[in-house]
Short mmCIF file of C-alpha atoms in Angstrom, two decimals:
data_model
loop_
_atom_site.label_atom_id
_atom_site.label_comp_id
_atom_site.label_asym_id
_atom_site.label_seq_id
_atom_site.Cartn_x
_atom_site.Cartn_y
_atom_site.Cartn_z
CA UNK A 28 107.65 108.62 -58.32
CA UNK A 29 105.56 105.91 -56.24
CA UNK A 30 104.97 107.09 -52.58
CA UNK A 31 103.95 104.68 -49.94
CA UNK A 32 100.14 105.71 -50.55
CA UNK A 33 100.85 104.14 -54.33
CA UNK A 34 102.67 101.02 -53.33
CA UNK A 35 99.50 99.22 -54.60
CA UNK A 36 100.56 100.96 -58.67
CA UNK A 37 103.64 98.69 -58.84
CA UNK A 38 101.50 95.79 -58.92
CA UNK A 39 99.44 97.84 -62.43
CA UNK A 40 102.76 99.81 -63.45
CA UNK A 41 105.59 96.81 -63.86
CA UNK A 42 104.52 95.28 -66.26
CA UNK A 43 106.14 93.55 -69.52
CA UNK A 44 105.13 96.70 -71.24
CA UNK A 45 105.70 99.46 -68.81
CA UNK A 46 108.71 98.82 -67.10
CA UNK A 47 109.67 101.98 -64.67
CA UNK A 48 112.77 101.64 -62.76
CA UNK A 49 111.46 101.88 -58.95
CA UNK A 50 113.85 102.51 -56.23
CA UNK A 51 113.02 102.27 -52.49
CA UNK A 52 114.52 104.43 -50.15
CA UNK A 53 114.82 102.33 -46.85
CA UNK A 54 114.86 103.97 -43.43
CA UNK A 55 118.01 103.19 -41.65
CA UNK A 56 118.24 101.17 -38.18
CA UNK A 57 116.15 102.79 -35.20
CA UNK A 58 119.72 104.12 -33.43
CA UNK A 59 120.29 105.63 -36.64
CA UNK A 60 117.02 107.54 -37.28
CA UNK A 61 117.02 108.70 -33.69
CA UNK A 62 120.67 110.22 -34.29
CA UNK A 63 119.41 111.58 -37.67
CA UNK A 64 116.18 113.08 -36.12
CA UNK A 65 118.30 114.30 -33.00
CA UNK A 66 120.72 116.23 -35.39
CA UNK A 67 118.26 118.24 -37.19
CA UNK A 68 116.44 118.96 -34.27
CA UNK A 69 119.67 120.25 -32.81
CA UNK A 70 120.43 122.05 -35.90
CA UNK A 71 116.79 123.81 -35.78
CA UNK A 72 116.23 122.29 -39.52
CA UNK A 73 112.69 120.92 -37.65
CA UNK A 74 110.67 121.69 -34.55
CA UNK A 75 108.58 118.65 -34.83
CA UNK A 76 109.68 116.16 -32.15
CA UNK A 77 109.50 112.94 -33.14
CA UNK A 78 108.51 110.36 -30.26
CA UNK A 79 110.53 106.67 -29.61
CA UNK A 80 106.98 105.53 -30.99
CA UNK A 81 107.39 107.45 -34.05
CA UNK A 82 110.70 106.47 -35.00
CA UNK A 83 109.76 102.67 -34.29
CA UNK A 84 106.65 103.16 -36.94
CA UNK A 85 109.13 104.57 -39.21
CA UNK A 86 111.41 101.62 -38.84
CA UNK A 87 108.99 99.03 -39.14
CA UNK A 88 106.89 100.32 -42.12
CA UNK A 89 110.13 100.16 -43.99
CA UNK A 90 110.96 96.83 -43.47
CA UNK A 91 107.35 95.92 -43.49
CA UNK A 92 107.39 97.55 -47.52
CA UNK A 93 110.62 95.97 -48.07
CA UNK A 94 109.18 92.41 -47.38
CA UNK A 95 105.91 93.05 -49.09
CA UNK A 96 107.30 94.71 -52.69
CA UNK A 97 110.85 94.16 -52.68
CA UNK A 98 110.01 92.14 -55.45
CA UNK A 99 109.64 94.95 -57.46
CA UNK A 100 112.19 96.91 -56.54
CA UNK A 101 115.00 97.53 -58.92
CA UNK A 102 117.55 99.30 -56.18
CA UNK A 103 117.53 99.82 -52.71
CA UNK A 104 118.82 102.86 -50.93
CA UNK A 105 119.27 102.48 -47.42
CA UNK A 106 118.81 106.62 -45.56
CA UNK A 107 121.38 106.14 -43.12
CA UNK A 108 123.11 109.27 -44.46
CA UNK A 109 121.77 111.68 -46.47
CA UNK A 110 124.28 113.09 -48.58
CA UNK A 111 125.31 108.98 -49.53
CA UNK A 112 122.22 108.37 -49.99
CA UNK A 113 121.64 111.26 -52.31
CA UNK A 114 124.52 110.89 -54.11
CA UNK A 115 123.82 106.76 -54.56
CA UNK A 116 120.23 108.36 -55.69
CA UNK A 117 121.73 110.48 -58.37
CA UNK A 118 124.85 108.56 -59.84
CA UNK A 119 121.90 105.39 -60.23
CA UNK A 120 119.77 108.26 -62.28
CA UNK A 121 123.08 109.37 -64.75
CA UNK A 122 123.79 105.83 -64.75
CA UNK A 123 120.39 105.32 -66.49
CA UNK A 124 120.44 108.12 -68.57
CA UNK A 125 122.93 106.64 -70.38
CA UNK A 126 122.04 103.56 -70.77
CA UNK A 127 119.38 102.62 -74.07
CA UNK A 128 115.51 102.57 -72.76
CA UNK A 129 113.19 99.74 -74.20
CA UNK A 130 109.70 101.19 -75.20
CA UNK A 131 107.06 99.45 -76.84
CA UNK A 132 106.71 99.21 -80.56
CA UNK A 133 103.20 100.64 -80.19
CA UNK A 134 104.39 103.67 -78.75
CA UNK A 135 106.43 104.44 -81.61
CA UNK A 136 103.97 103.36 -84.30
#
């Protein structure tokens, strides 16, 4: 799993030989992430309060990764709600369990 501290590995990890299957998960639209926040805050799931600020770095450090390494993204999951986008997260992973994997001759040899 590549966090945005290791956006800089795609670059040395997609390669012809090493091909993982990278999925960004997006941050939705700024109304949406303040409803989001405002919810668990209401449901006392956090105490940490996030600021109009906050939520506007959020927004734009998603779209600012999306323009910069989209390239080597293989799906897209935009958070605008959790459960959908856990359950887009999960059928994409038994989707690719069941599909062949390539490896590299040499790492069979």
């Amino acid at each position: 799993m590549v966090i945005c501290s290791g956006l800089q590995a795609l670059k040395v990890l997609k390669t012809a030989e090493f091909m993982p299957f990278v999925v960004c998960i997006a941050a939705p639209e700024l109304d949406t992430l303040r409803a989001m926040h405002k919810a668990v805050v209401d449901a006392g799931l956090t105490t940490k309060l996030l600021t109009q600020n906050d939520l506007m770095k959020t927004v734009d450090e998603s779209a600012r990764i999306r323009r910069a390494y989209s390239h080597y993204f293989d799906l897209t999951i935009v958070n605008d709600q959790l459960d959908k986008a856990f359950d887009q997260l999960q059928e994409e992973v038994e989707h690719l369990c069941l599909q062949p994997q390539w490896v590299p001759v040499s790492w069979v040899f």
